């Protein structure tokens, strides 16, 4: 097999080139080729310097993730990098595209680093539940200091080349179109000088002089890293770079890395990495399906949801025509869109010019006729089948043939909505999550007649507007809300049996959710859908509404709220629940946190199994993608279906039976046959 590494001589400089498409991943053949190339340079007296660069779109973009979990084949990356750094001849990394993970560690092991201005460097291992494993946590702080290293190792987000130069990670920025020539010229200026090795750097002494640096950083990231193992291990590793010798620091990094690699969190996060990519693939839609060009989008409804949906397209540079029924509603909606953009600009995430560019793509209208030339129209109107069918009937008359008509419904039957048109093949659901300009998930609901090109176009478009899309079939609540309803049923039952509502919320908070069901109810408003008759009380929610406990907006819902919206449990609510349970003849008892957790989560897994059995989701990992991106299921558990496998499907079945809850045949069969979902 031809090696992906080749070498070229440029006078007294050996240029080592990787050609391992698509991202020059550091697989075994690349590692071996790099090590051999360094050996070649050291063995040849006429070679006085080395430049390492890559063909294609990018520098080494990381480890070969397909090797994870397989028996290692040498040389491993640390061996290769140590050989590189040990060279007495200067070795220069010439970086374009991205130098990520192992690619950044390659650069750190080189004596010098130059990059084009558009390059980015980073150590994103934390996003897979890991830390760098080839001395990245030891070389980086010694080169740039602990304070500059911590955000890179703990946050995992890449930084642009100019920032990398500013912190000392890069030695020089070179021409965008002259990387190789400039890197060779740079290397020649270093010939004959003693080489600087990152492993011998002293910049990490900032963490020794100011040991509180690490606790301050941990506190500043507390919300972001809550529940995750890898960020804390990353802080520990960077701290070790100041406290231990380089060799002992590398041993500490290896110990932390191996513990994470063998843990459930990294397995879960690696599962999710592949799940997100798989969600975009639809088995029965051919890869070469011709897509429908989307040059202009219509949005019906300028409220919170419609405005948020419009922003996704405006931010991606796609013109939007937004329709409302009344001028004041239209003005209010476009005003909110502008204000949202201006707030983003205030935070430094957009320029004033970008705000005006986005707003310049927005056309407000009161007339359906202005949607005629749109390629895609999304309705975000009131959640009523009658209203939605009326809207789709009008769209069918006005919008050009070949355009896609989408409903943002969160629950209703997309196939029935499609019957209001003469083009059911061009109708599907695009279920955005609120706030639609922020939340990543897009549930794409495939109707029984939705065409392949329509589905493929929307899935491709979802990436362009920064969404993570998953396909659902048509069923009540689709994937996410259908499973959520099972959790809510049990949450309500637990209250009636004696569980305190704040304990129910706490169990989910402890599990890793951002909020529990009763907190969520207060935030959304308990009075949503309330019939407004205080004398008619058939549920606990209606009982709360009857006494004006509408949620956070009223200062009281399930919880009492102070002016800063901090919550405290309410004695009044506890009494209302007790009275309601007594009226219903429900005896009260002590309920453990274990029972609460199992009764909230196990029925969701069972419902997920039924969704798979009915073909409403293509694969179990699609369900995980929905729940992680749309409902706050903690990423470090891998999603409900992966989590259930780590708990054990047999245990889930036994738990459901213990509480007298339904067990689907599909779940039972999977539990009996290896305990894995497809």
XYZ file of C-alpha atoms in Angstrom:
678
model
C 0.000 0.000 0.000
C 1.277 3.466 -0.891
C 2.113 5.561 2.171
C -0.016 8.690 2.645
C 3.252 10.460 3.568
C 5.774 11.539 0.929
C 8.873 13.728 1.099
C 10.318 16.355 -1.250
C 13.712 18.052 -1.153
C 13.957 21.841 -1.419
C 17.712 22.512 -1.232
C 18.663 21.668 2.364
C 15.049 21.468 3.605
C 13.065 18.223 3.594
C 9.336 18.878 3.120
C 7.186 16.106 4.594
C 3.709 16.011 3.024
C 0.607 14.148 4.197
C -2.050 13.237 1.648
C -4.703 11.338 3.584
C -8.099 12.678 2.476
C -10.527 13.937 3.529
C -9.001 15.499 6.678
C -5.497 14.024 6.975
C -6.551 12.025 10.038
C -3.630 10.627 12.005
C -4.209 6.949 11.277
C -1.513 4.296 11.661
C -0.076 4.747 8.160
C 0.231 8.515 8.659
C 1.919 8.109 12.056
C 4.374 5.555 10.675
C 5.083 7.731 7.620
C 5.784 10.797 9.766
C 8.133 8.869 12.035
C 9.986 7.393 9.034
C 10.262 10.839 7.409
C 11.862 12.311 10.536
C 14.256 9.336 10.572
C 15.090 10.050 6.912
C 15.865 13.698 7.716
C 18.098 12.843 10.672
C 20.025 10.217 8.692
C 20.852 12.638 5.845
C 23.536 15.215 6.674
C 22.520 17.328 3.683
C 19.079 17.910 5.255
C 19.341 20.801 7.713
C 15.648 21.515 8.435
C 12.223 19.892 8.056
C 8.828 21.360 7.103
C 5.653 19.326 7.716
C 2.595 20.244 5.693
C -0.552 18.620 4.298
C -2.217 18.388 0.907
C -5.949 18.963 0.566
C -8.221 21.254 2.510
C -6.580 21.016 5.916
C -3.618 20.281 8.165
C -4.011 17.171 10.354
C -7.566 17.558 11.698
C -7.233 14.993 14.485
C -6.968 11.339 15.404
C -8.583 8.652 13.282
C -11.747 8.189 15.348
C -12.492 4.871 13.606
C -9.481 3.405 15.470
C -11.081 4.096 18.866
C -11.852 0.888 20.722
C -9.697 -1.230 18.395
C -6.365 -2.867 19.324
C -3.602 -0.244 18.885
C -1.134 -0.625 16.023
C 2.179 1.200 16.406
C 3.710 3.591 16.258
C 1.312 5.438 18.536
C 1.071 9.208 18.244
C 3.153 10.032 21.361
C 6.063 7.934 19.991
C 5.917 9.719 16.637
C 5.736 13.166 18.242
C 8.558 12.457 20.676
C 10.779 11.437 17.755
C 9.851 14.658 15.979
C 10.574 16.871 18.980
C 13.857 15.065 19.776
C 15.316 16.135 16.415
C 18.235 18.569 16.642
C 17.355 19.852 13.187
C 14.552 22.459 13.229
C 11.097 21.028 12.413
C 8.457 23.527 11.255
C 4.704 22.856 11.092
C 3.118 24.633 8.107
C -0.577 24.903 8.930
C -3.621 25.601 6.776
C -7.275 24.713 7.358
C -7.508 23.315 10.856
C -4.969 21.779 13.227
C -7.267 20.006 15.646
C -6.713 17.462 18.400
C -3.849 15.208 17.378
C -3.129 17.695 14.568
C -2.571 20.456 17.103
C -0.396 18.045 19.112
C 1.698 17.435 15.976
C 2.177 21.194 15.700
C 3.108 21.433 19.396
C 5.774 18.750 18.958
C 7.347 20.693 16.102
C 9.928 23.283 17.103
C 8.174 26.078 15.216
C 4.673 26.676 13.886
C 3.647 28.921 10.989
C 0.126 29.229 9.576
C -1.962 31.025 6.992
C -4.295 33.687 8.482
C -7.441 31.603 7.792
C -6.159 28.600 9.800
C -7.628 27.495 13.127
C -6.019 25.511 15.934
C -7.638 23.644 18.798
C -7.852 20.652 21.100
C -11.504 19.501 20.871
C -11.041 16.091 22.572
C -13.235 17.231 25.457
C -16.196 17.142 23.044
C -15.692 13.366 22.831
C -15.412 13.043 26.614
C -11.609 12.854 26.452
C -8.520 14.999 26.931
C -5.538 15.217 24.556
C -3.556 11.994 24.819
C -0.265 12.767 23.059
C 1.176 15.252 25.594
C -0.987 18.158 24.388
C -1.948 19.044 27.954
C 1.747 19.164 28.880
C 3.352 20.850 25.872
C 0.678 23.548 25.420
C 0.867 25.129 28.925
C 4.669 25.016 28.810
C 4.512 26.909 25.499
C 1.694 29.451 26.105
C 1.079 29.359 29.879
C -1.657 27.703 31.926
C -4.019 30.692 31.667
C -3.999 30.628 27.854
C -4.021 26.809 27.712
C -7.064 26.222 29.941
C -9.764 27.562 27.568
C -8.301 25.560 24.674
C -8.076 22.251 26.548
C -11.217 22.583 28.720
C -13.537 24.350 26.247
C -12.426 22.481 23.160
C -13.244 25.309 20.745
C -10.637 26.169 18.082
C -9.068 29.632 17.924
C -8.173 31.613 14.782
C -4.565 31.935 13.677
C -4.206 35.573 14.770
C -5.214 34.670 18.336
C -2.914 31.634 18.267
C -0.038 33.945 17.310
C -1.001 36.391 20.057
C -0.795 33.742 22.809
C 2.456 32.276 21.445
C 1.076 29.104 19.903
C 2.189 30.268 16.436
C 5.565 31.783 15.590
C 4.456 33.535 12.404
C 1.563 34.114 10.032
C 2.481 33.526 6.385
C 0.907 34.186 2.985
C -2.463 32.557 2.328
C -1.240 31.381 -1.096
C 2.458 30.850 -0.306
C 2.426 28.567 2.731
C 5.030 26.051 1.571
C 7.490 28.614 0.211
C 7.156 30.832 3.286
C 7.523 27.870 5.654
C 10.691 26.739 3.844
C 12.096 30.273 4.018
C 11.238 30.429 7.740
C 12.882 27.040 8.374
C 16.089 28.197 6.664
C 16.376 31.133 9.114
C 16.456 28.653 12.014
C 19.218 26.383 10.693
C 22.188 26.214 13.050
C 20.242 27.522 16.054
C 19.452 25.368 19.083
C 15.870 24.184 18.709
C 13.166 25.274 21.195
C 11.163 22.306 22.498
C 7.650 22.866 23.871
C 8.261 20.187 26.503
C 11.074 22.337 27.924
C 9.095 25.609 27.950
C 8.641 27.639 31.131
C 5.416 29.561 30.345
C 3.414 27.226 32.608
C 4.980 28.891 35.647
C 2.041 31.349 35.645
C -0.029 28.558 37.226
C 2.676 27.979 39.853
C 2.871 31.676 40.771
C -0.947 31.930 40.917
C -2.313 28.515 41.986
C -5.840 29.948 42.447
C -5.952 30.390 38.664
C -7.367 26.873 38.246
C -10.184 27.234 40.798
C -11.159 30.611 39.338
C -11.298 29.117 35.861
C -13.325 26.122 37.093
C -15.796 28.466 38.816
C -16.148 30.579 35.652
C -17.066 27.455 33.658
C -19.228 25.813 36.348
C -22.515 25.934 34.432
C -21.005 24.798 31.161
C -19.084 21.821 32.556
C -21.577 20.622 35.195
C -21.817 16.838 35.103
C -19.008 16.331 32.571
C -15.915 14.360 33.615
C -13.518 15.419 30.838
C -13.334 19.195 31.546
C -12.327 18.561 35.162
C -9.716 16.028 34.037
C -8.439 18.641 31.555
C -8.015 21.226 34.331
C -6.195 18.629 36.428
C -3.854 17.791 33.526
C -3.000 21.435 32.791
C -2.374 22.020 36.500
C -0.053 18.978 36.554
C 2.056 20.652 33.848
C 3.123 23.218 36.460
C 3.489 20.846 39.374
C 5.261 17.867 37.798
C 8.254 17.214 35.578
C 7.415 16.815 31.881
C 7.760 13.007 32.063
C 5.565 12.759 35.167
C 3.065 15.191 33.637
C 2.799 13.016 30.518
C 2.256 9.964 32.760
C -0.507 11.880 34.579
C -2.117 12.861 31.269
C -2.033 9.215 30.142
C -3.632 8.043 33.407
C -6.440 10.618 33.104
C -6.896 9.869 29.381
C -7.187 6.103 29.884
C -9.690 6.531 32.710
C -11.877 8.719 30.486
C -11.455 6.426 27.468
C -12.703 3.478 29.521
C -15.610 5.416 31.045
C -19.266 5.592 30.025
C -19.202 9.349 29.332
C -16.680 9.171 26.525
C -18.437 6.125 25.053
C -21.694 8.130 25.148
C -20.161 11.215 23.562
C -18.438 9.209 20.850
C -21.778 7.507 20.189
C -23.359 10.939 19.804
C -20.574 12.095 17.445
C -21.504 9.339 15.001
C -25.248 9.624 15.739
C -25.387 13.243 14.604
C -23.726 12.336 11.307
C -25.939 9.288 10.790
C -29.127 11.314 11.379
C -28.608 13.116 8.077
C -28.618 9.867 6.106
C -31.996 8.563 4.938
C -31.654 4.944 3.846
C -34.209 4.923 1.040
C -33.273 8.318 -0.452
C -30.551 7.891 -3.111
C -27.366 9.911 -2.500
C -27.553 11.446 -5.980
C -31.099 12.809 -5.478
C -31.348 16.176 -7.243
C -31.955 18.936 -4.681
C -34.444 21.788 -5.090
C -32.653 25.191 -5.085
C -33.812 27.313 -2.108
C -33.154 30.941 -2.947
C -36.066 32.558 -1.131
C -38.069 31.480 1.914
C -41.516 32.516 3.142
C -42.534 32.406 6.807
C -46.145 32.729 7.915
C -46.464 34.244 11.368
C -44.162 36.900 12.868
C -44.604 35.859 16.487
C -41.878 34.383 18.682
C -41.648 31.167 16.661
C -42.062 32.669 13.179
C -39.543 35.423 13.895
C -37.024 32.910 15.250
C -37.471 30.668 12.203
C -36.940 33.640 9.872
C -33.683 34.549 11.666
C -32.171 31.157 10.835
C -32.467 31.862 7.125
C -31.533 35.552 7.308
C -28.359 34.665 9.240
C -27.476 32.177 6.497
C -27.887 34.879 3.825
C -31.216 33.575 2.471
C -33.910 36.227 1.754
C -37.128 35.823 3.779
C -40.625 37.180 3.190
C -42.552 37.163 6.482
C -46.359 37.317 6.468
C -48.737 38.506 9.177
C -52.447 39.262 9.201
C -52.232 42.704 10.873
C -49.753 45.582 10.522
C -49.150 45.977 14.273
C -48.286 42.264 14.626
C -45.972 42.510 11.614
C -44.219 45.617 12.989
C -43.880 44.021 16.420
C -42.423 40.816 14.939
C -39.869 42.539 12.693
C -38.944 44.818 15.610
C -38.169 41.779 17.784
C -36.004 40.274 15.021
C -33.999 43.515 14.797
C -33.683 43.741 18.573
C -32.425 40.128 18.765
C -29.756 40.888 16.155
C -28.758 44.123 17.890
C -28.400 42.273 21.212
C -26.144 39.755 19.462
C -24.075 42.649 18.088
C -23.791 44.164 21.597
C -22.240 40.894 22.760
C -19.661 41.174 19.972
C -20.952 38.183 18.013
C -22.048 40.272 15.012
C -21.014 43.581 13.523
C -23.494 46.446 12.979
C -22.959 45.882 9.251
C -23.975 42.206 9.578
C -27.134 43.248 11.444
C -28.106 45.530 8.550
C -27.229 42.829 5.999
C -29.550 40.344 7.748
C -32.385 42.857 8.124
C -31.921 43.892 4.496
C -32.869 40.348 3.454
C -36.223 40.560 5.295
C -39.394 41.566 3.458
C -42.474 42.045 5.703
C -45.900 41.659 4.070
C -49.615 41.379 4.766
C -50.365 39.671 1.444
C -50.160 35.963 0.579
C -49.442 37.026 -3.011
C -45.929 38.103 -1.978
C -45.101 34.452 -1.217
C -45.732 33.392 -4.830
C -42.078 33.124 -5.859
C -40.760 31.500 -2.658
C -38.987 28.142 -2.967
C -39.939 27.114 0.569
C -42.748 28.394 2.786
C -42.947 27.508 6.491
C -46.092 28.210 8.484
C -45.776 29.014 12.175
C -49.403 29.767 13.036
C -51.719 28.681 15.846
C -51.582 24.921 16.619
C -55.031 24.102 15.198
C -55.684 21.640 12.394
C -58.491 23.819 11.025
C -56.281 26.931 10.920
C -53.322 25.092 9.400
C -55.404 23.468 6.655
C -56.856 26.860 5.779
C -53.315 28.306 5.494
C -52.096 25.404 3.337
C -55.108 25.736 1.060
C -54.204 29.388 0.435
C -50.538 28.537 -0.088
C -51.443 25.875 -2.633
C -53.310 28.478 -4.674
C -50.625 31.178 -4.468
C -47.150 29.612 -4.236
C -45.448 28.444 -7.435
C -45.446 24.775 -8.360
C -42.324 22.892 -7.261
C -42.002 24.895 -4.043
C -41.885 23.113 -0.671
C -44.664 23.777 1.845
C -43.709 23.065 5.464
C -45.591 23.117 8.755
C -43.923 23.970 12.059
C -46.502 21.875 13.901
C -45.210 20.171 17.041
C -47.960 17.571 17.244
C -50.502 17.599 14.404
C -50.861 15.098 11.541
C -48.772 16.362 8.620
C -50.532 13.971 6.232
C -53.893 15.532 7.053
C -52.439 19.036 6.609
C -51.164 17.937 3.176
C -54.718 17.026 2.081
C -55.506 20.763 1.961
C -53.204 20.986 -1.089
C -52.983 19.451 -4.542
C -49.269 18.759 -3.965
C -48.945 16.439 -0.941
C -45.530 15.271 -2.215
C -44.189 18.776 -1.567
C -45.509 18.959 2.011
C -43.589 17.998 5.157
C -43.101 19.090 8.762
C -40.246 21.328 9.916
C -40.608 21.341 13.690
C -38.350 24.054 15.107
C -37.807 24.370 18.850
C -38.206 27.596 20.800
C -36.312 29.893 20.707
C -35.992 28.853 17.074
C -32.999 31.094 16.351
C -31.053 29.406 19.204
C -32.166 25.774 19.599
C -30.200 23.351 17.421
C -32.805 20.672 16.748
C -34.996 20.500 13.673
C -37.439 17.575 13.589
C -38.163 16.955 9.906
C -41.490 15.161 9.629
C -41.807 12.960 6.573
C -45.341 12.538 5.297
C -46.465 9.372 3.553
C -46.299 11.182 0.203
C -43.286 13.459 0.824
C -40.990 13.222 -2.200
C -37.345 12.157 -1.943
C -36.059 15.448 -3.375
C -38.174 17.456 -0.907
C -36.851 15.516 2.080
C -33.239 15.566 0.859
C -33.428 19.327 0.188
C -34.690 20.137 3.680
C -32.080 17.889 5.330
C -29.290 19.628 3.385
C -30.790 23.042 4.105
C -30.893 22.293 7.837
C -27.078 22.184 7.879
C -26.858 25.504 6.048
C -28.992 27.191 8.713
C -26.990 25.639 11.550
C -29.491 23.010 12.656
C -29.074 19.371 13.626
C -31.889 17.578 11.810
C -33.516 14.214 12.472
C -36.325 12.614 10.462
C -39.571 11.506 12.095
C -42.567 9.749 10.651
C -46.090 11.071 11.156
C -47.432 10.194 14.609
C -48.842 12.284 17.481
C -45.986 14.380 18.928
C -43.461 12.884 16.460
C -40.330 11.652 18.293
C -39.641 14.256 20.979
C -43.061 15.320 22.238
C -44.407 11.781 21.987
C -41.753 10.598 24.446
C -42.076 13.737 26.579
C -45.775 13.047 27.115
C -44.892 9.716 28.786
C -42.518 11.468 31.173
C -45.133 14.095 31.998
C -47.792 11.441 32.660
C -45.558 9.841 35.270
C -44.528 13.194 36.768
C -48.217 13.986 37.347
C -48.911 10.503 38.746
C -45.977 10.782 41.152
C -47.427 14.029 42.553
C -50.777 12.341 43.163
C -49.067 9.452 44.983
C -47.124 11.675 47.384
C -43.882 12.742 45.674
C -42.983 16.389 46.194
C -42.921 18.256 42.897
C -39.563 19.866 43.724
C -38.088 16.393 44.294
C -39.312 15.323 40.861
C -37.557 18.359 39.358
C -34.418 17.734 41.453
C -34.132 14.136 40.221
C -33.984 15.353 36.621
C -31.594 18.196 37.520
C -29.315 15.666 39.245
C -29.510 13.455 36.157
C -28.255 16.382 34.064
C -31.339 18.064 32.580
C -31.321 21.889 32.641
C -34.755 21.885 34.310
C -37.489 19.586 35.563
C -41.081 19.288 34.291
C -42.620 21.617 36.882
C -39.936 24.267 36.445
C -40.574 23.975 32.708
C -44.302 24.395 33.268
C -43.725 27.575 35.260
C -41.376 28.959 32.606
C -43.752 28.284 29.700
C -46.852 29.368 31.657
C -49.206 26.971 33.415
C -52.205 28.745 31.892
C -51.313 27.761 28.306
C -54.453 26.083 26.982
C -56.410 26.772 30.219
C -60.171 27.104 29.711
C -60.288 30.241 31.953
C -63.081 28.947 34.211
C -61.854 28.958 37.864
C -64.849 26.885 38.970
C -63.937 23.992 36.676
C -61.005 22.107 38.235
C -60.169 18.645 36.890
C -56.346 18.705 37.115
C -53.673 20.108 39.424
C -52.765 22.625 36.728
C -56.333 23.875 36.580
C -56.360 24.107 40.395
C -53.227 26.296 40.277
C -54.656 28.497 37.524
C -57.889 28.902 39.499
C -55.924 30.721 42.243
C -53.846 32.807 39.830
C -50.686 30.693 39.932
C -49.838 31.013 36.228
C -46.056 30.509 36.468
C -42.985 32.742 36.482
C -44.765 35.617 34.735
C -47.187 35.838 37.690
C -44.450 35.431 40.301
C -45.989 32.131 41.353
C -46.774 28.809 39.738
C -45.705 25.462 41.150
C -42.991 27.545 42.851
C -42.947 31.012 44.420
C -40.546 33.410 42.664
C -38.695 36.471 43.950
C -37.843 39.513 41.824
C -34.742 37.753 40.454
C -36.940 34.750 39.516
C -35.273 32.501 42.085
C -37.678 29.699 42.993
C -38.766 28.282 46.334
C -41.321 25.508 46.947
C -44.772 26.767 47.912
C -46.769 25.583 50.946
C -49.951 26.685 49.164
C -49.165 24.425 46.184
C -48.294 21.506 48.448
C -51.721 21.882 50.095
C -53.500 22.201 46.725
C -51.865 18.950 45.554
C -52.694 17.153 48.833
C -56.319 18.301 48.665
C -56.606 17.259 45.034
C -55.122 13.817 45.734
C -57.523 13.347 48.669
C -60.492 14.322 46.484
C -59.362 11.733 43.903
C -58.962 9.103 46.640
C -55.211 8.699 46.052
C -53.334 7.502 49.173
C -50.043 9.300 49.858
C -46.691 7.591 50.474
C -42.962 8.279 50.609
C -41.396 7.874 47.158
C -37.644 7.403 46.726
C -35.522 9.328 44.252
C -34.660 6.043 42.517
C -38.332 5.342 41.886
C -38.910 8.879 40.641
C -36.004 8.616 38.191
C -37.011 5.201 36.900
C -40.675 6.130 36.481
C -39.793 9.306 34.612
C -37.167 7.837 32.279
C -38.022 4.165 31.698
C -41.417 4.913 30.049
C -39.605 7.276 27.673
C -37.290 4.449 26.626
C -40.305 2.175 26.127
C -41.999 4.813 23.960
C -38.754 5.207 21.999
C -38.771 1.456 21.398
C -42.346 1.699 20.056
C -41.307 4.577 17.784
C -38.590 2.305 16.358
C -40.976 -0.647 16.035
C -43.443 1.502 14.078
C -40.677 2.892 11.835
C -41.341 6.452 13.007
C -37.586 6.868 13.569
C -35.034 5.292 11.278
C -32.568 4.351 14.009
C -32.261 4.503 17.797
C -29.453 7.051 17.570
C -31.814 9.489 15.771
C -33.942 9.495 18.926
C -30.822 10.332 20.937
C -30.073 13.236 18.581
C -33.598 14.600 19.069
C -33.456 14.463 22.846
C -29.950 15.867 23.250
C -30.542 18.820 20.911
C -34.186 19.621 21.606
C -34.961 18.666 25.195
C -31.758 19.036 27.198
C -31.060 15.333 27.699
C -27.450 15.335 29.014
C -24.946 14.715 26.242
C -22.631 12.741 28.531
C -25.225 9.942 28.797
C -25.520 9.626 24.990
C -29.307 10.143 24.814
C -32.233 8.044 26.128
C -31.715 4.978 23.952
C -27.943 4.765 24.454
C -28.381 5.456 28.175
C -30.906 2.614 28.437
C -28.325 0.237 26.955
C -25.704 1.343 29.494
C -28.230 0.828 32.320
C -29.247 -2.508 30.784
C -32.451 -3.080 28.791
C -33.349 -5.995 31.060
C -33.195 -3.647 34.044
C -35.471 -1.182 32.219
C -37.998 -3.950 31.474
C -37.900 -5.179 35.097
C -38.365 -1.610 36.358
C -41.372 -0.983 34.116
C -42.968 -4.242 35.278
C -42.283 -3.396 38.931
C -44.298 -0.169 38.589
C -47.061 -1.780 36.540
C -46.140 0.205 33.444
C -46.428 -1.035 29.833
C -43.520 -2.883 28.181
C -43.488 -2.973 24.380
C -42.763 -6.239 22.612
C -39.898 -4.528 20.797
C -38.187 -3.483 24.048
C -38.727 -6.892 25.602
C -37.291 -8.652 22.540
C -34.241 -6.394 22.450
C -33.646 -6.973 26.168
C -33.786 -10.744 25.636
C -31.525 -10.694 22.562
C -28.322 -8.900 23.488
C -29.676 -5.692 24.991
C -28.958 -3.418 22.025
C -31.172 -1.204 19.891
C -30.602 -1.078 16.132
